[in-house]
Amino acid sequence: MRRFIRFLCIPLIALAAWIGISTLLTEREINAHFESVRQVARQNAPVLTSPDALHALPAPVQRYFLFAIPDMNVRYRMVEISAEGQFRRPLTTEFEPTTATQVIATQTPAMMFAATTPVGCCLWARAYDAYTDGHMEMRAKVASTLTVMNESSTEALNRTSLRRWLLESPLYPVALLPGGPVRWEAIDDNHAKAIVSAFGLEESLIATFDADGSLASFNAIQDGDLTTPYHGAGEHVTRSDYRLVAGMMIPHAFEISRAAKGKILPFWKGHITAIEFK
């Protein structure tokens, strides 16, 4: 009996050691990407915005900046965010509790997103999206060990990440000011098109503004491809629960969705648990 128990323990110990070492290596890789985004952010100084440039913006965008950045002297190079909520993995219907962290450069498109989601039977998925210098990497590993998704830089993925940076920008509204990588085009009293240009690519979203000036939602112009093994940026996001943080009004509740053929399919909904500007 003892020999049988020892026989069982050896592979279990080996498996635990493999997972432990793999987890350490995965976290080292993730932390290196976080630091890469921080370095990019430090290299890009905030741009001063002239009153004339603000007055030239579409009317709903002017109202947004009066609401979102009441103190126009605030300038930050990066933001670090923690969030929790419910996440639906690609090509599935069930939501699972998820925690996530992000580091995002505010003056140039660069960001790192890492999340942990349980996948049943005491296992978890560790996933990240890294986007720096116009190139994107995407990884997902079960138990931080077994790679189940490994996507590297292509034009399609790089475009997805550029749009993702724009989609997340209400969390760091200084990124949307004139003089940076984003320009605005008028639509009507409650909508405007935001266009981000960087690294030879361009992406856009339609912003919808509430009566108080807050940015309520961003929507992609084209339908998404719901067959991909990743969600990417999503095509629709709503923002609410605005709170004053570091001189800016920052939304703390969100719902990010895929959208196609008139359907909106949420995949990541939750709230900000911590946010710090640097």
PDB file of C-alpha atoms in Angstrom:
ATOM      1  CA  MET A   1       0.000   0.000   0.000  1.00  0.00           C
ATOM      2  CA  ARG A   2       2.784   2.395   0.909  1.00  0.00           C
ATOM      3  CA  ARG A   3       4.555   1.568  -2.321  1.00  0.00           C
ATOM      4  CA  PHE A   4       1.346   2.317  -4.227  1.00  0.00           C
ATOM      5  CA  ILE A   5       0.952   5.665  -2.439  1.00  0.00           C
ATOM      6  CA  ARG A   6       4.551   6.566  -3.222  1.00  0.00           C
ATOM      7  CA  PHE A   7       3.896   5.568  -6.837  1.00  0.00           C
ATOM      8  CA  LEU A   8       0.984   8.037  -6.975  1.00  0.00           C
ATOM      9  CA  CYS A   9       2.800  10.836  -5.151  1.00  0.00           C
ATOM     10  CA  ILE A  10       5.764  11.028  -7.507  1.00  0.00           C
ATOM     11  CA  PRO A  11       3.814  12.178 -10.613  1.00  0.00           C
ATOM     12  CA  LEU A  12       1.655  14.508  -8.496  1.00  0.00           C
ATOM     13  CA  ILE A  13       4.732  16.162  -7.036  1.00  0.00           C
ATOM     14  CA  ALA A  14       6.247  16.448 -10.508  1.00  0.00           C
ATOM     15  CA  LEU A  15       3.021  17.989 -11.842  1.00  0.00           C
ATOM     16  CA  ALA A  16       2.873  20.489  -8.983  1.00  0.00           C
ATOM     17  CA  ALA A  17       6.504  21.436  -9.565  1.00  0.00           C
ATOM     18  CA  TRP A  18       5.874  21.885 -13.300  1.00  0.00           C
ATOM     19  CA  ILE A  19       2.868  24.140 -12.656  1.00  0.00           C
ATOM     20  CA  GLY A  20       4.748  26.096  -9.998  1.00  0.00           C
ATOM     21  CA  ILE A  21       7.747  26.770 -12.233  1.00  0.00           C
ATOM     22  CA  SER A  22       5.522  27.556 -15.225  1.00  0.00           C
ATOM     23  CA  THR A  23       3.492  30.012 -13.129  1.00  0.00           C
ATOM     24  CA  LEU A  24       6.647  31.833 -12.066  1.00  0.00           C
ATOM     25  CA  LEU A  25       7.819  32.060 -15.673  1.00  0.00           C
ATOM     26  CA  THR A  26       4.410  33.235 -16.892  1.00  0.00           C
ATOM     27  CA  GLU A  27       4.259  35.970 -14.259  1.00  0.00           C
ATOM     28  CA  ARG A  28       7.808  37.030 -15.122  1.00  0.00           C
ATOM     29  CA  GLU A  29       6.745  37.337 -18.767  1.00  0.00           C
ATOM     30  CA  ILE A  30       3.633  39.332 -17.829  1.00  0.00           C
ATOM     31  CA  ASN A  31       5.577  41.690 -15.556  1.00  0.00           C
ATOM     32  CA  ALA A  32       8.112  42.301 -18.325  1.00  0.00           C
ATOM     33  CA  HIS A  33       5.303  43.415 -20.642  1.00  0.00           C
ATOM     34  CA  PHE A  34       3.892  45.701 -17.933  1.00  0.00           C
ATOM     35  CA  GLU A  35       7.315  47.306 -17.557  1.00  0.00           C
ATOM     36  CA  SER A  36       7.645  47.732 -21.338  1.00  0.00           C
ATOM     37  CA  VAL A  37       4.423  49.765 -21.400  1.00  0.00           C
ATOM     38  CA  ARG A  38       5.634  51.845 -18.449  1.00  0.00           C
ATOM     39  CA  GLN A  39       8.860  52.620 -20.301  1.00  0.00           C
ATOM     40  CA  VAL A  40       6.925  53.685 -23.405  1.00  0.00           C
ATOM     41  CA  ALA A  41       4.694  55.911 -21.264  1.00  0.00           C
ATOM     42  CA  ARG A  42       7.684  57.592 -19.593  1.00  0.00           C
ATOM     43  CA  GLN A  43       9.138  58.437 -23.011  1.00  0.00           C
ATOM     44  CA  ASN A  44       6.020  60.309 -24.188  1.00  0.00           C
ATOM     45  CA  ALA A  45       5.457  63.627 -22.472  1.00  0.00           C
ATOM     46  CA  PRO A  46       1.953  65.133 -22.200  1.00  0.00           C
ATOM     47  CA  VAL A  47       1.005  67.659 -24.876  1.00  0.00           C
ATOM     48  CA  LEU A  48      -0.345  71.071 -23.915  1.00  0.00           C
ATOM     49  CA  THR A  49      -3.773  71.816 -25.397  1.00  0.00           C
ATOM     50  CA  SER A  50      -4.511  75.322 -26.619  1.00  0.00           C
ATOM     51  CA  PRO A  51      -7.901  76.979 -25.996  1.00  0.00           C
ATOM     52  CA  ASP A  52      -8.309  77.445 -29.748  1.00  0.00           C
ATOM     53  CA  ALA A  53      -7.911  73.689 -30.318  1.00  0.00           C
ATOM     54  CA  LEU A  54     -10.580  72.951 -27.698  1.00  0.00           C
ATOM     55  CA  HIS A  55     -12.999  75.503 -29.181  1.00  0.00           C
ATOM     56  CA  ALA A  56     -12.573  73.914 -32.616  1.00  0.00           C
ATOM     57  CA  LEU A  57     -13.858  70.530 -31.379  1.00  0.00           C
ATOM     58  CA  PRO A  58     -17.414  69.304 -32.094  1.00  0.00           C
ATOM     59  CA  ALA A  59     -19.891  70.628 -29.520  1.00  0.00           C
ATOM     60  CA  PRO A  60     -20.543  67.323 -27.684  1.00  0.00           C
ATOM     61  CA  VAL A  61     -16.770  66.743 -27.392  1.00  0.00           C
ATOM     62  CA  GLN A  62     -16.310  70.204 -25.879  1.00  0.00           C
ATOM     63  CA  ARG A  63     -19.013  69.357 -23.313  1.00  0.00           C
ATOM     64  CA  TYR A  64     -17.282  66.067 -22.608  1.00  0.00           C
ATOM     65  CA  PHE A  65     -13.977  67.723 -21.769  1.00  0.00           C
ATOM     66  CA  LEU A  66     -15.710  70.280 -19.546  1.00  0.00           C
ATOM     67  CA  PHE A  67     -17.214  67.314 -17.705  1.00  0.00           C
ATOM     68  CA  ALA A  68     -14.284  64.880 -17.771  1.00  0.00           C
ATOM     69  CA  ILE A  69     -11.324  67.212 -17.220  1.00  0.00           C
ATOM     70  CA  PRO A  70     -12.553  70.198 -15.189  1.00  0.00           C
ATOM     71  CA  ASP A  71      -8.919  71.047 -14.416  1.00  0.00           C
ATOM     72  CA  MET A  72      -7.216  71.295 -17.799  1.00  0.00           C
ATOM     73  CA  ASN A  73      -3.817  71.482 -16.105  1.00  0.00           C
ATOM     74  CA  VAL A  74      -3.824  67.765 -15.273  1.00  0.00           C
ATOM     75  CA  ARG A  75      -1.310  65.768 -17.304  1.00  0.00           C
ATOM     76  CA  TYR A  76      -0.467  62.106 -16.849  1.00  0.00           C
ATOM     77  CA  ARG A  77       1.703  59.695 -18.809  1.00  0.00           C
ATOM     78  CA  MET A  78       0.173  56.423 -17.667  1.00  0.00           C
ATOM     79  CA  VAL A  79      -2.605  54.807 -15.683  1.00  0.00           C
ATOM     80  CA  GLU A  80      -2.628  51.551 -13.711  1.00  0.00           C
ATOM     81  CA  ILE A  81      -6.022  49.882 -13.261  1.00  0.00           C
ATOM     82  CA  SER A  82      -7.441  46.909 -11.375  1.00  0.00           C
ATOM     83  CA  ALA A  83     -10.908  45.576 -12.176  1.00  0.00           C
ATOM     84  CA  GLU A  84     -13.171  42.677 -11.341  1.00  0.00           C
ATOM     85  CA  GLY A  85     -16.362  41.334 -12.814  1.00  0.00           C
ATOM     86  CA  GLN A  86     -17.748  38.615 -15.057  1.00  0.00           C
ATOM     87  CA  PHE A  87     -16.025  37.395 -18.227  1.00  0.00           C
ATOM     88  CA  ARG A  88     -17.269  35.177 -21.044  1.00  0.00           C
ATOM     89  CA  ARG A  89     -14.573  33.316 -22.919  1.00  0.00           C
ATOM     90  CA  PRO A  90     -14.703  33.398 -26.755  1.00  0.00           C
ATOM     91  CA  LEU A  91     -17.155  31.000 -28.413  1.00  0.00           C
ATOM     92  CA  THR A  92     -18.861  30.237 -25.064  1.00  0.00           C
ATOM     93  CA  THR A  93     -22.021  31.487 -23.341  1.00  0.00           C
ATOM     94  CA  GLU A  94     -21.232  31.169 -19.625  1.00  0.00           C
ATOM     95  CA  PHE A  95     -19.726  33.981 -17.549  1.00  0.00           C
ATOM     96  CA  GLU A  96     -17.070  33.405 -14.891  1.00  0.00           C
ATOM     97  CA  PRO A  97     -15.720  35.726 -12.174  1.00  0.00           C
ATOM     98  CA  THR A  98     -12.571  37.461 -13.396  1.00  0.00           C
ATOM     99  CA  THR A  99      -9.952  39.842 -12.054  1.00  0.00           C
ATOM    100  CA  ALA A 100      -7.755  41.956 -14.305  1.00  0.00           C
ATOM    101  CA  THR A 101      -4.993  44.538 -14.233  1.00  0.00           C
ATOM    102  CA  GLN A 102      -3.947  47.028 -16.887  1.00  0.00           C
ATOM    103  CA  VAL A 103      -1.119  49.478 -17.480  1.00  0.00           C
ATOM    104  CA  ILE A 104      -1.841  51.978 -20.249  1.00  0.00           C
ATOM    105  CA  ALA A 105       0.166  54.831 -21.751  1.00  0.00           C
ATOM    106  CA  THR A 106      -2.007  57.927 -22.080  1.00  0.00           C
ATOM    107  CA  GLN A 107      -0.022  59.874 -24.689  1.00  0.00           C
ATOM    108  CA  THR A 108       0.644  57.120 -27.224  1.00  0.00           C
ATOM    109  CA  PRO A 109      -1.183  53.838 -27.942  1.00  0.00           C
ATOM    110  CA  ALA A 110       0.455  51.243 -25.692  1.00  0.00           C
ATOM    111  CA  MET A 111      -1.200  48.967 -23.161  1.00  0.00           C
ATOM    112  CA  MET A 112      -0.954  45.709 -21.254  1.00  0.00           C
ATOM    113  CA  PHE A 113      -3.951  43.729 -19.975  1.00  0.00           C
ATOM    114  CA  ALA A 114      -3.666  40.601 -17.826  1.00  0.00           C
ATOM    115  CA  ALA A 115      -6.567  38.591 -16.384  1.00  0.00           C
ATOM    116  CA  THR A 116      -7.253  35.482 -14.349  1.00  0.00           C
ATOM    117  CA  THR A 117     -10.444  33.462 -14.890  1.00  0.00           C
ATOM    118  CA  PRO A 118     -11.425  30.118 -13.295  1.00  0.00           C
ATOM    119  CA  VAL A 119     -12.078  27.345 -15.814  1.00  0.00           C
ATOM    120  CA  GLY A 120     -13.395  24.638 -13.475  1.00  0.00           C
ATOM    121  CA  CYS A 121     -11.942  21.704 -11.559  1.00  0.00           C
ATOM    122  CA  CYS A 122      -9.642  23.953  -9.474  1.00  0.00           C
ATOM    123  CA  LEU A 123      -8.000  25.293 -12.643  1.00  0.00           C
ATOM    124  CA  TRP A 124      -7.665  28.814 -13.958  1.00  0.00           C
ATOM    125  CA  ALA A 125      -6.806  30.612 -17.170  1.00  0.00           C
ATOM    126  CA  ARG A 126      -4.126  33.282 -17.188  1.00  0.00           C
ATOM    127  CA  ALA A 127      -4.372  35.510 -20.237  1.00  0.00           C
ATOM    128  CA  TYR A 128      -2.773  38.712 -21.423  1.00  0.00           C
ATOM    129  CA  ASP A 129      -2.757  41.166 -24.337  1.00  0.00           C
ATOM    130  CA  ALA A 130       0.398  43.266 -24.793  1.00  0.00           C
ATOM    131  CA  TYR A 131       0.583  46.167 -27.250  1.00  0.00           C
ATOM    132  CA  THR A 132       3.716  48.317 -27.604  1.00  0.00           C
ATOM    133  CA  ASP A 133       5.351  50.090 -30.548  1.00  0.00           C
ATOM    134  CA  GLY A 134       2.426  49.124 -32.763  1.00  0.00           C
ATOM    135  CA  HIS A 135       2.815  45.368 -32.223  1.00  0.00           C
ATOM    136  CA  MET A 136       0.472  43.091 -30.318  1.00  0.00           C
ATOM    137  CA  GLU A 137       0.930  39.746 -28.559  1.00  0.00           C
ATOM    138  CA  MET A 138      -1.837  37.637 -27.052  1.00  0.00           C
ATOM    139  CA  ARG A 139      -1.396  34.588 -24.810  1.00  0.00           C
ATOM    140  CA  ALA A 140      -3.681  32.371 -22.733  1.00  0.00           C
ATOM    141  CA  LYS A 141      -2.549  29.503 -20.532  1.00  0.00           C
ATOM    142  CA  VAL A 142      -4.507  27.026 -18.416  1.00  0.00           C
ATOM    143  CA  ALA A 143      -3.068  26.971 -14.889  1.00  0.00           C
ATOM    144  CA  SER A 144      -0.494  29.473 -16.187  1.00  0.00           C
ATOM    145  CA  THR A 145       1.154  26.438 -17.809  1.00  0.00           C
ATOM    146  CA  LEU A 146      -0.601  24.905 -20.803  1.00  0.00           C
ATOM    147  CA  THR A 147      -0.759  27.341 -23.724  1.00  0.00           C
ATOM    148  CA  VAL A 148      -4.189  27.361 -25.368  1.00  0.00           C
ATOM    149  CA  MET A 149      -3.821  30.580 -27.368  1.00  0.00           C
ATOM    150  CA  ASN A 150      -0.714  32.142 -28.838  1.00  0.00           C
ATOM    151  CA  GLU A 151      -1.287  35.010 -31.255  1.00  0.00           C
ATOM    152  CA  SER A 152       1.475  37.310 -32.485  1.00  0.00           C
ATOM    153  CA  SER A 153       1.620  40.571 -34.347  1.00  0.00           C
ATOM    154  CA  THR A 154      -0.368  40.795 -37.579  1.00  0.00           C
ATOM    155  CA  GLU A 155      -1.974  43.856 -39.125  1.00  0.00           C
ATOM    156  CA  ALA A 156      -5.414  42.631 -38.015  1.00  0.00           C
ATOM    157  CA  LEU A 157      -4.288  42.123 -34.407  1.00  0.00           C
ATOM    158  CA  ASN A 158      -2.394  45.406 -34.348  1.00  0.00           C
ATOM    159  CA  ARG A 159      -5.519  47.193 -35.580  1.00  0.00           C
ATOM    160  CA  THR A 160      -7.547  45.448 -32.882  1.00  0.00           C
ATOM    161  CA  SER A 161      -5.170  46.677 -30.191  1.00  0.00           C
ATOM    162  CA  LEU A 162      -5.118  50.224 -31.565  1.00  0.00           C
ATOM    163  CA  ARG A 163      -8.907  50.288 -31.391  1.00  0.00           C
ATOM    164  CA  ARG A 164      -8.776  48.703 -27.927  1.00  0.00           C
ATOM    165  CA  TRP A 165      -6.623  51.592 -26.695  1.00  0.00           C
ATOM    166  CA  LEU A 166      -9.218  54.019 -28.060  1.00  0.00           C
ATOM    167  CA  LEU A 167     -12.118  52.032 -26.625  1.00  0.00           C
ATOM    168  CA  GLU A 168     -10.574  52.156 -23.134  1.00  0.00           C
ATOM    169  CA  SER A 169      -9.702  55.867 -23.344  1.00  0.00           C
ATOM    170  CA  PRO A 170     -12.589  57.212 -21.194  1.00  0.00           C
ATOM    171  CA  LEU A 171     -10.546  55.718 -18.335  1.00  0.00           C
ATOM    172  CA  TYR A 172      -7.749  58.191 -19.216  1.00  0.00           C
ATOM    173  CA  PRO A 173      -9.492  61.126 -20.956  1.00  0.00           C
ATOM    174  CA  VAL A 174      -6.296  63.165 -21.395  1.00  0.00           C
ATOM    175  CA  ALA A 175      -5.567  60.762 -24.278  1.00  0.00           C
ATOM    176  CA  LEU A 176      -8.527  62.213 -26.181  1.00  0.00           C
ATOM    177  CA  LEU A 177      -7.384  65.841 -26.052  1.00  0.00           C
ATOM    178  CA  PRO A 178      -6.350  67.664 -29.244  1.00  0.00           C
ATOM    179  CA  GLY A 179      -2.667  67.419 -30.097  1.00  0.00           C
ATOM    180  CA  GLY A 180      -2.393  63.718 -29.319  1.00  0.00           C
ATOM    181  CA  PRO A 181      -3.018  60.654 -31.496  1.00  0.00           C
ATOM    182  CA  VAL A 182      -6.818  61.165 -31.484  1.00  0.00           C
ATOM    183  CA  ARG A 183      -8.816  63.575 -33.621  1.00  0.00           C
ATOM    184  CA  TRP A 184     -12.569  64.175 -33.606  1.00  0.00           C
ATOM    185  CA  GLU A 185     -15.140  64.583 -36.360  1.00  0.00           C
ATOM    186  CA  ALA A 186     -18.622  66.038 -35.842  1.00  0.00           C
ATOM    187  CA  ILE A 187     -21.777  63.953 -36.282  1.00  0.00           C
ATOM    188  CA  ASP A 188     -24.598  65.619 -34.308  1.00  0.00           C
ATOM    189  CA  ASP A 189     -25.356  67.126 -30.891  1.00  0.00           C
ATOM    190  CA  ASN A 190     -24.890  63.833 -29.046  1.00  0.00           C
ATOM    191  CA  HIS A 191     -22.415  61.905 -31.208  1.00  0.00           C
ATOM    192  CA  ALA A 192     -18.917  62.332 -32.611  1.00  0.00           C
ATOM    193  CA  LYS A 193     -16.356  60.139 -34.318  1.00  0.00           C
ATOM    194  CA  ALA A 194     -13.044  59.555 -32.536  1.00  0.00           C
ATOM    195  CA  ILE A 195     -10.174  58.573 -34.841  1.00  0.00           C
ATOM    196  CA  VAL A 196      -6.826  57.323 -33.547  1.00  0.00           C
ATOM    197  CA  SER A 197      -3.774  57.263 -35.832  1.00  0.00           C
ATOM    198  CA  ALA A 198      -0.506  55.564 -34.929  1.00  0.00           C
ATOM    199  CA  PHE A 199       2.174  53.310 -36.412  1.00  0.00           C
ATOM    200  CA  GLY A 200       0.805  53.740 -39.924  1.00  0.00           C
ATOM    201  CA  LEU A 201      -2.676  52.517 -38.962  1.00  0.00           C
ATOM    202  CA  GLU A 202      -5.976  54.231 -38.202  1.00  0.00           C
ATOM    203  CA  GLU A 203      -9.065  53.104 -36.293  1.00  0.00           C
ATOM    204  CA  SER A 204     -12.262  54.881 -35.276  1.00  0.00           C
ATOM    205  CA  LEU A 205     -15.241  54.595 -32.931  1.00  0.00           C
ATOM    206  CA  ILE A 206     -18.502  56.500 -32.601  1.00  0.00           C
ATOM    207  CA  ALA A 207     -18.933  58.157 -29.206  1.00  0.00           C
ATOM    208  CA  THR A 208     -22.355  58.745 -27.665  1.00  0.00           C
ATOM    209  CA  PHE A 209     -22.562  61.467 -25.012  1.00  0.00           C
ATOM    210  CA  ASP A 210     -25.131  61.892 -22.243  1.00  0.00           C
ATOM    211  CA  ALA A 211     -26.794  65.185 -21.373  1.00  0.00           C
ATOM    212  CA  ASP A 212     -24.342  65.799 -18.518  1.00  0.00           C
ATOM    213  CA  GLY A 213     -21.427  65.600 -20.943  1.00  0.00           C
ATOM    214  CA  SER A 214     -20.238  62.137 -19.961  1.00  0.00           C
ATOM    215  CA  LEU A 215     -19.184  59.630 -22.616  1.00  0.00           C
ATOM    216  CA  ALA A 216     -21.824  56.912 -22.332  1.00  0.00           C
ATOM    217  CA  SER A 217     -20.663  54.505 -25.036  1.00  0.00           C
ATOM    218  CA  PHE A 218     -18.276  53.793 -27.868  1.00  0.00           C
ATOM    219  CA  ASN A 219     -19.389  51.788 -30.916  1.00  0.00           C
ATOM    220  CA  ALA A 220     -17.462  50.340 -33.831  1.00  0.00           C
ATOM    221  CA  ILE A 221     -18.605  51.320 -37.280  1.00  0.00           C
ATOM    222  CA  GLN A 222     -18.337  47.797 -38.709  1.00  0.00           C
ATOM    223  CA  ASP A 223     -19.577  44.461 -37.395  1.00  0.00           C
ATOM    224  CA  GLY A 224     -17.142  42.215 -35.595  1.00  0.00           C
ATOM    225  CA  ASP A 225     -16.085  38.690 -36.549  1.00  0.00           C
ATOM    226  CA  LEU A 226     -17.661  36.484 -33.874  1.00  0.00           C
ATOM    227  CA  THR A 227     -15.826  33.344 -35.025  1.00  0.00           C
ATOM    228  CA  THR A 228     -12.338  34.361 -33.831  1.00  0.00           C
ATOM    229  CA  PRO A 229     -10.794  32.539 -30.819  1.00  0.00           C
ATOM    230  CA  TYR A 230     -10.345  35.896 -29.087  1.00  0.00           C
ATOM    231  CA  HIS A 231     -12.631  38.835 -28.339  1.00  0.00           C
ATOM    232  CA  GLY A 232     -10.122  41.510 -29.250  1.00  0.00           C
ATOM    233  CA  ALA A 233     -11.297  45.052 -28.615  1.00  0.00           C
ATOM    234  CA  GLY A 234     -15.002  44.335 -28.872  1.00  0.00           C
ATOM    235  CA  GLU A 235     -17.317  46.541 -30.891  1.00  0.00           C
ATOM    236  CA  HIS A 236     -19.455  48.119 -28.165  1.00  0.00           C
ATOM    237  CA  VAL A 237     -18.750  49.454 -24.677  1.00  0.00           C
ATOM    238  CA  THR A 238     -20.886  51.314 -22.172  1.00  0.00           C
ATOM    239  CA  ARG A 239     -19.483  53.379 -19.294  1.00  0.00           C
ATOM    240  CA  SER A 240     -21.161  54.655 -16.127  1.00  0.00           C
ATOM    241  CA  ASP A 241     -20.596  55.415 -12.424  1.00  0.00           C
ATOM    242  CA  TYR A 242     -18.320  58.379 -13.083  1.00  0.00           C
ATOM    243  CA  ARG A 243     -16.187  59.460 -10.117  1.00  0.00           C
ATOM    244  CA  LEU A 244     -13.632  62.219  -9.604  1.00  0.00           C
ATOM    245  CA  VAL A 245     -10.090  60.784  -9.646  1.00  0.00           C
ATOM    246  CA  ALA A 246      -6.881  62.832  -9.937  1.00  0.00           C
ATOM    247  CA  GLY A 247      -8.775  65.857 -11.274  1.00  0.00           C
ATOM    248  CA  MET A 248     -10.726  63.864 -13.887  1.00  0.00           C
ATOM    249  CA  MET A 249     -14.136  62.193 -14.053  1.00  0.00           C
ATOM    250  CA  ILE A 250     -13.467  58.499 -14.578  1.00  0.00           C
ATOM    251  CA  PRO A 251     -16.144  55.839 -15.254  1.00  0.00           C
ATOM    252  CA  HIS A 252     -15.947  52.939 -12.807  1.00  0.00           C
ATOM    253  CA  ALA A 253     -18.571  50.602 -14.316  1.00  0.00           C
ATOM    254  CA  PHE A 254     -18.281  49.054 -17.778  1.00  0.00           C
ATOM    255  CA  GLU A 255     -19.739  46.471 -20.130  1.00  0.00           C
ATOM    256  CA  ILE A 256     -17.725  45.493 -23.215  1.00  0.00           C
ATOM    257  CA  SER A 257     -19.447  43.526 -25.970  1.00  0.00           C
ATOM    258  CA  ARG A 258     -19.056  41.944 -29.364  1.00  0.00           C
ATOM    259  CA  ALA A 259     -21.519  43.266 -31.936  1.00  0.00           C
ATOM    260  CA  ALA A 260     -22.651  41.895 -35.282  1.00  0.00           C
ATOM    261  CA  LYS A 261     -25.866  41.653 -37.333  1.00  0.00           C
ATOM    262  CA  GLY A 262     -27.761  43.882 -34.929  1.00  0.00           C
ATOM    263  CA  LYS A 263     -26.855  41.800 -31.872  1.00  0.00           C
ATOM    264  CA  ILE A 264     -24.845  43.021 -28.885  1.00  0.00           C
ATOM    265  CA  LEU A 265     -23.165  40.177 -26.975  1.00  0.00           C
ATOM    266  CA  PRO A 266     -21.423  41.231 -23.726  1.00  0.00           C
ATOM    267  CA  PHE A 267     -18.237  39.421 -22.754  1.00  0.00           C
ATOM    268  CA  TRP A 268     -16.613  41.505 -20.000  1.00  0.00           C
ATOM    269  CA  LYS A 269     -18.676  43.458 -17.477  1.00  0.00           C
ATOM    270  CA  GLY A 270     -17.610  44.740 -14.100  1.00  0.00           C
ATOM    271  CA  HIS A 271     -16.171  47.677 -12.223  1.00  0.00           C
ATOM    272  CA  ILE A 272     -12.877  49.360 -11.459  1.00  0.00           C
ATOM    273  CA  THR A 273     -11.512  48.452  -8.020  1.00  0.00           C
ATOM    274  CA  ALA A 274      -8.377  50.642  -8.102  1.00  0.00           C
ATOM    275  CA  ILE A 275      -6.984  53.267 -10.448  1.00  0.00           C
ATOM    276  CA  GLU A 276      -3.808  55.321 -10.217  1.00  0.00           C
ATOM    277  CA  PHE A 277      -2.425  57.949 -12.580  1.00  0.00           C
ATOM    278  CA  LYS A 278       1.298  58.645 -12.905  1.00  0.00           C
TER     279      LYS A 278
END
